[in-house]
PDB file of C-alpha atoms in Angstrom:
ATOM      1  CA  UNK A 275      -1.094  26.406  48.518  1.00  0.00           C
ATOM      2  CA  UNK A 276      -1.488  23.091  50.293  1.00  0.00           C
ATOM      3  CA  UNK A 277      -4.988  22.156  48.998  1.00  0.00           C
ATOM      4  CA  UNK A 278      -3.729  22.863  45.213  1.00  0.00           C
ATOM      5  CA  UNK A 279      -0.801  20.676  46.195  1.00  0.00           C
ATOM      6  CA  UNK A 280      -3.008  18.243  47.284  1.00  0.00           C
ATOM      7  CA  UNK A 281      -5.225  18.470  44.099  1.00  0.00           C
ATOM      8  CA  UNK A 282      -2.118  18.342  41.737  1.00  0.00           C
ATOM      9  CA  UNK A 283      -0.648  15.082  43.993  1.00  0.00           C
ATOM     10  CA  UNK A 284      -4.549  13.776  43.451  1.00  0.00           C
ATOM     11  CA  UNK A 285      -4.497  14.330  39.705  1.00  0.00           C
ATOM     12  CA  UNK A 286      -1.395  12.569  38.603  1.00  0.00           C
ATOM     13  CA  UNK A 287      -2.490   9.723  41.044  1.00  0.00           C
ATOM     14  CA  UNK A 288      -5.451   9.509  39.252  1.00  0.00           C
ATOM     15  CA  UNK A 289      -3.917   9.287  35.863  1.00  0.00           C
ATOM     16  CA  UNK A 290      -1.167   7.153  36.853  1.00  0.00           C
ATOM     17  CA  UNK A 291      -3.585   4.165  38.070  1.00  0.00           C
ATOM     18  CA  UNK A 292      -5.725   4.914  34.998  1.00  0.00           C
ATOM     19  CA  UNK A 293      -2.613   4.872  32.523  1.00  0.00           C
ATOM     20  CA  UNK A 294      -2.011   1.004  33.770  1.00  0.00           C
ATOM     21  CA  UNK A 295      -5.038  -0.084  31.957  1.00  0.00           C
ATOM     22  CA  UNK A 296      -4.571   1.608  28.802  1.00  0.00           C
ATOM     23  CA  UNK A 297      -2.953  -0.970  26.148  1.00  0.00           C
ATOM     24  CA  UNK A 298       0.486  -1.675  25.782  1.00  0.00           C
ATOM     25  CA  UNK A 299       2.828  -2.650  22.611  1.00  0.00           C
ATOM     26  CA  UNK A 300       6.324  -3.689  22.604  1.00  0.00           C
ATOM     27  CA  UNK A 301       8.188  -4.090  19.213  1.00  0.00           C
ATOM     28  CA  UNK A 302      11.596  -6.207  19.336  1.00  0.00           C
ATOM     29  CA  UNK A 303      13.204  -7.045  15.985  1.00  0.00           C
ATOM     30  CA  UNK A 304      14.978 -10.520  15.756  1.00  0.00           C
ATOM     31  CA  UNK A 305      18.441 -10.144  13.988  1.00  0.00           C
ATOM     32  CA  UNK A 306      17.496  -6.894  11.665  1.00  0.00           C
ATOM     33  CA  UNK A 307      21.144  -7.381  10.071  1.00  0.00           C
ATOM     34  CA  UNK A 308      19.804 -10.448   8.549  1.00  0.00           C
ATOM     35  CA  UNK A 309      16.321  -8.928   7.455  1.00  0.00           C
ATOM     36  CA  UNK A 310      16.171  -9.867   3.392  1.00  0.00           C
ATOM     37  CA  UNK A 311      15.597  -6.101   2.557  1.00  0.00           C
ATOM     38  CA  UNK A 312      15.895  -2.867   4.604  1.00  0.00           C
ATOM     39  CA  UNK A 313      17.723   0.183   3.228  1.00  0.00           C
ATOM     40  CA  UNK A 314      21.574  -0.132   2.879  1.00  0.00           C
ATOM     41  CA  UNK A 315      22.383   2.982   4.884  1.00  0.00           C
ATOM     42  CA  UNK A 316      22.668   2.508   8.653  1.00  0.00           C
ATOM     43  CA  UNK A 317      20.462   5.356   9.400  1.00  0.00           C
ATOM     44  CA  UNK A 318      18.073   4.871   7.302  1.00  0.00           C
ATOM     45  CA  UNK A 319      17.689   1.096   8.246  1.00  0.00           C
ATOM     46  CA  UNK A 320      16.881   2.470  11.898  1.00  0.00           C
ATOM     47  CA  UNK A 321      14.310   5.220  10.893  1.00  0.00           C
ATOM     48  CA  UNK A 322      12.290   2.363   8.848  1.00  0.00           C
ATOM     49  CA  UNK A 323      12.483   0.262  12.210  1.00  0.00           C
ATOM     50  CA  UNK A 324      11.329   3.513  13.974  1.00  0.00           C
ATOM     51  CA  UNK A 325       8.658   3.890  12.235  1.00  0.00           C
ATOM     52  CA  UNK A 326       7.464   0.401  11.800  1.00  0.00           C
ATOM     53  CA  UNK A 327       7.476   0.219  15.887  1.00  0.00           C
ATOM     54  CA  UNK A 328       5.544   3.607  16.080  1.00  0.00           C
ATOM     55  CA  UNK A 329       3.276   2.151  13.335  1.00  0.00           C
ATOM     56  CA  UNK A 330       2.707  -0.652  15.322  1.00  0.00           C
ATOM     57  CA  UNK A 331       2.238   1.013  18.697  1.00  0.00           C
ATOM     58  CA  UNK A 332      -0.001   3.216  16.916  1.00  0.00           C
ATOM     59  CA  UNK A 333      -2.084   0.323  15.988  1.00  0.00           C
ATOM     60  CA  UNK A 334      -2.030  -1.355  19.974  1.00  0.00           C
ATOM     61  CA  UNK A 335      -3.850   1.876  21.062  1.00  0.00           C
ATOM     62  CA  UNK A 336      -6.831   0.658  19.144  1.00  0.00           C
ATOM     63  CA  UNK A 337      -6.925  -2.442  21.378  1.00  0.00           C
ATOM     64  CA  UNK A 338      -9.148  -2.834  24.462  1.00  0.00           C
ATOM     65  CA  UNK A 339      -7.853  -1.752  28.058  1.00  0.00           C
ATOM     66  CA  UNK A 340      -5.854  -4.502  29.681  1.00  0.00           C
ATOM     67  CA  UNK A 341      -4.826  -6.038  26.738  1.00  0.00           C
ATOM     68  CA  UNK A 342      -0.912  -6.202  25.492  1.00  0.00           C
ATOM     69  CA  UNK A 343       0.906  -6.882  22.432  1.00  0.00           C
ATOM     70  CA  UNK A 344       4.568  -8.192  21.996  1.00  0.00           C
ATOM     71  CA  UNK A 345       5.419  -8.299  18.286  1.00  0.00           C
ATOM     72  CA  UNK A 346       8.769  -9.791  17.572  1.00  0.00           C
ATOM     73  CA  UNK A 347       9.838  -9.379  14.133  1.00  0.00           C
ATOM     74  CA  UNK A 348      11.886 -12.238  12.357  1.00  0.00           C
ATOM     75  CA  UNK A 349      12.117 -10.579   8.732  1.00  0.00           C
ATOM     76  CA  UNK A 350      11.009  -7.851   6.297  1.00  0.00           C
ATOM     77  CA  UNK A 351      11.466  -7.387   2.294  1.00  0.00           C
ATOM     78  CA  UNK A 352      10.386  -3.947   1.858  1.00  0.00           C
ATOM     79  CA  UNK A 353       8.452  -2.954  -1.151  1.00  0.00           C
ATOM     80  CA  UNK A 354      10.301  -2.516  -4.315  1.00  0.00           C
ATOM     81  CA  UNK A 355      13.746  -2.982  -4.466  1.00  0.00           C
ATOM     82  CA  UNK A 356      16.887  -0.904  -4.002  1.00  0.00           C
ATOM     83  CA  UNK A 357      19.272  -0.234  -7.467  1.00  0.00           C
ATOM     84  CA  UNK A 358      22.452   0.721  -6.188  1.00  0.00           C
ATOM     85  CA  UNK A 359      23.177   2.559  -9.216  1.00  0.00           C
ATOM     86  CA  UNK A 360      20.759   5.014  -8.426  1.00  0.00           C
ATOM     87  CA  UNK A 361      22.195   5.950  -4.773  1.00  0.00           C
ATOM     88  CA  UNK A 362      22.610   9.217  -4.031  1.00  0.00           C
ATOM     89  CA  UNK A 363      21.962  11.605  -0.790  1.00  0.00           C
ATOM     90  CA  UNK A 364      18.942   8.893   0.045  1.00  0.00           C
ATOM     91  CA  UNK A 365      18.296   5.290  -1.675  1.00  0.00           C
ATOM     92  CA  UNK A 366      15.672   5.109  -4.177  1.00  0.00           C
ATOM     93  CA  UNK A 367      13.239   2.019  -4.237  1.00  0.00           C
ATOM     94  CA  UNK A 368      12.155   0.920  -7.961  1.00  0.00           C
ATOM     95  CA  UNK A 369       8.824  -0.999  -7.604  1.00  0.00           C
ATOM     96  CA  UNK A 370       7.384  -2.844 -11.325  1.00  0.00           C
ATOM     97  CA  UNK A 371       5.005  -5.025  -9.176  1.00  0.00           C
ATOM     98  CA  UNK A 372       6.531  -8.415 -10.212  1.00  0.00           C
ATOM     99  CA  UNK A 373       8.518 -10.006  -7.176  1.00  0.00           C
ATOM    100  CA  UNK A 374       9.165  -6.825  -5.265  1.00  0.00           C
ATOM    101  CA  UNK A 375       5.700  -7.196  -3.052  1.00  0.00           C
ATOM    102  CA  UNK A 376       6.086  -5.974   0.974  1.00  0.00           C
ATOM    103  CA  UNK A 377       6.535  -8.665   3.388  1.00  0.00           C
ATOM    104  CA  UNK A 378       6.847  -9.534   6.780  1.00  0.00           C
ATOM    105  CA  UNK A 379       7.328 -12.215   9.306  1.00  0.00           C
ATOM    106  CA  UNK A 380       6.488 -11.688  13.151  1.00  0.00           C
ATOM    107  CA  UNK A 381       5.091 -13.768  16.364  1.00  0.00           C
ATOM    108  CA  UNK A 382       2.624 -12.143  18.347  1.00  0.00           C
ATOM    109  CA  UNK A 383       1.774 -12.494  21.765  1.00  0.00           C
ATOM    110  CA  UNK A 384      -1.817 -10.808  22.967  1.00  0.00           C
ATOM    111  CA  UNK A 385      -2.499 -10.680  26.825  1.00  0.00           C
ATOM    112  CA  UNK A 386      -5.134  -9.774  29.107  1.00  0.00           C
ATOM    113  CA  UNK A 387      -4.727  -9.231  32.417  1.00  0.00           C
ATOM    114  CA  UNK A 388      -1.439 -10.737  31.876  1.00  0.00           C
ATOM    115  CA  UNK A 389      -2.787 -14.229  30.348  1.00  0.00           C
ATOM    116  CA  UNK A 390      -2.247 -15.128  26.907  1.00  0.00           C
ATOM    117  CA  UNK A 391      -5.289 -14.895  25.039  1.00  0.00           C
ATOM    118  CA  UNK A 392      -3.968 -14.974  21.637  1.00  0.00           C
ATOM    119  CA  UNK A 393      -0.383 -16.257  20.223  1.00  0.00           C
ATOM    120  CA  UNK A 394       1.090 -17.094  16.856  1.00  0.00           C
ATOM    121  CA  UNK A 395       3.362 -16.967  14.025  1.00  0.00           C
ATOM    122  CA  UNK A 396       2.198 -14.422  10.960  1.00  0.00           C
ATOM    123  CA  UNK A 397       3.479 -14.094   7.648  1.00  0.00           C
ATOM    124  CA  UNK A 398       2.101 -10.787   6.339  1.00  0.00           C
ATOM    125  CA  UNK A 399       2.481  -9.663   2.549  1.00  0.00           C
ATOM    126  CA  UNK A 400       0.474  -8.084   0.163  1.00  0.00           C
ATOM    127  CA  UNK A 401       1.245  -9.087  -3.595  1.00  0.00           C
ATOM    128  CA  UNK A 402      -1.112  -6.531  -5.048  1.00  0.00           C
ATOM    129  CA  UNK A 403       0.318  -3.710  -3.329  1.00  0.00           C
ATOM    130  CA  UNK A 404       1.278  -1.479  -6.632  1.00  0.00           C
ATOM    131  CA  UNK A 405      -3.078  -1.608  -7.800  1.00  0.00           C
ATOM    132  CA  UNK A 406      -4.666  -1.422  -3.892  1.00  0.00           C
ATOM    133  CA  UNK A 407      -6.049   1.856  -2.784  1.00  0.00           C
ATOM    134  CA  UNK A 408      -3.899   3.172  -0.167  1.00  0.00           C
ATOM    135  CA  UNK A 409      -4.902   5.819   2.305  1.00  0.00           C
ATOM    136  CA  UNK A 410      -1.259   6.527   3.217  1.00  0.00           C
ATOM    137  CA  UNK A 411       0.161   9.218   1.170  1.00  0.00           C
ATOM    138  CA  UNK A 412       2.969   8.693  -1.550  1.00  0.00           C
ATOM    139  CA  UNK A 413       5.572  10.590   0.654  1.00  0.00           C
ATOM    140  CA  UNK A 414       5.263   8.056   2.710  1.00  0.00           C
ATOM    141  CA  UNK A 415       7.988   5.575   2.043  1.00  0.00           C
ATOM    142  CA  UNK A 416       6.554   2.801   4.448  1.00  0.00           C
ATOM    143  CA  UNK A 417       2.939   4.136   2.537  1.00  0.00           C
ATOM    144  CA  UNK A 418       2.907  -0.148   1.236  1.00  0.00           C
ATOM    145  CA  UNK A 419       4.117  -1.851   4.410  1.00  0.00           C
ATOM    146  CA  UNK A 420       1.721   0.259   6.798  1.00  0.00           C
ATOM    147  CA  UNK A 421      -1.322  -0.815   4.609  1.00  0.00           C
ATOM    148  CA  UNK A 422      -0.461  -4.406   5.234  1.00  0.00           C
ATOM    149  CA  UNK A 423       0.002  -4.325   8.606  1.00  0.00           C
ATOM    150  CA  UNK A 424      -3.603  -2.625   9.096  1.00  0.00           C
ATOM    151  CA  UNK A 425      -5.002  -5.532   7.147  1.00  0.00           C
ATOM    152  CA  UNK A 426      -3.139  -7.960   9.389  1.00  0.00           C
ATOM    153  CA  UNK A 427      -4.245  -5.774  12.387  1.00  0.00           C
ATOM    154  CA  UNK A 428      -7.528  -5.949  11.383  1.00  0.00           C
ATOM    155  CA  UNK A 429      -7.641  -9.873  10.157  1.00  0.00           C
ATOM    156  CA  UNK A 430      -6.277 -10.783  13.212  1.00  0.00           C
ATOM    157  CA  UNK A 431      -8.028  -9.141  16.042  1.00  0.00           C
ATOM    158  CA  UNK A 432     -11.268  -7.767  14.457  1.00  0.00           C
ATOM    159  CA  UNK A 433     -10.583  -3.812  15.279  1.00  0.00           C
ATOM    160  CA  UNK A 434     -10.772  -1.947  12.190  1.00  0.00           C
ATOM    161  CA  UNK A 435      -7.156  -0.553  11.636  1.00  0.00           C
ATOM    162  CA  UNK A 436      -8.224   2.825  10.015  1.00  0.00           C
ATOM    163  CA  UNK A 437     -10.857   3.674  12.735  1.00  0.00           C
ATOM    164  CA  UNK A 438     -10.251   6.822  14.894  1.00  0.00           C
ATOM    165  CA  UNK A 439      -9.411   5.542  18.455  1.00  0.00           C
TER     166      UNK A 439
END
């Protein structure tokens, strides 16, 4: 019993020193009540924001051990826009591909080791979005906004977004 104890204690040491070099990514949104176009419902504002953090972390995993991300968001303008006449059970987007393009402004903050290696303001948005191929499938309502953010990924530190990690 004591030398599986031992083994066990041994293990999770082992993956706790390990798990410090994996890559980190923190997501913070800067004043999302002012953001020029998130859903009008409460909850659904905070499962896009959800899932635009997961999205992100998602993408962080991709980058190389020792190396964290901060994001900060300072706006989005979702694809499409919202018709309040059509508001039912959930908010329905209408999208003609005029002025209705995804968008998004962050700062980033990339460190190794804990030095800055990378740091700047991005303004992310994809005016073709309506005629791109998108891998993401159409029941996915952030399907527009994901795609752009792997092309920024990508852009911005040269690991391919869509690339099994």
């Amino acid at each position: 019993m004591n030398k599986k104890l031992t083994r066990t204690l041994f293990a999770g040491m082992v993956l706790l020193a390990t798990s410090a070099a994996w890559a980190d990514t923190q997501v913070q949104y800067d004043k999302p009540d002012q953001f020029t176009d998130l859903p009008f419902d409460q909850s659904q504002r905070d499962s896009v924001l959800k899932d635009l953090t997961a999205h992100f972390e998602q993408l962080g995993k991709k980058l190389p051990a020792g190396q964290n991300l901060q994001i900060n968001i300072t706006d989005i303008d979702l694809a499409g826009r919202e018709d309040p006449r059509l508001r039912g059970i959930s908010d329905i987007r209408v999208m003609n591909g005029r002025v209705d393009w995804p968008r998004i402004r962050l700062h980033y903050v990339l460190e190794q080791n804990g030095k800055v290696i990378s740091s700047a303001d991005s303004s992310l948005s994809d005016m073709s979005y309506l005629s791109r191929i998108n891998r993401y499938s159409s029941g996915d309502r952030l399907r527009y906004e994901k795609l752009m953010i792997d092309d920024w990924f990508t852009n911005t530190f040269g690991i391919d977004a869509q690339a099994k990690r």
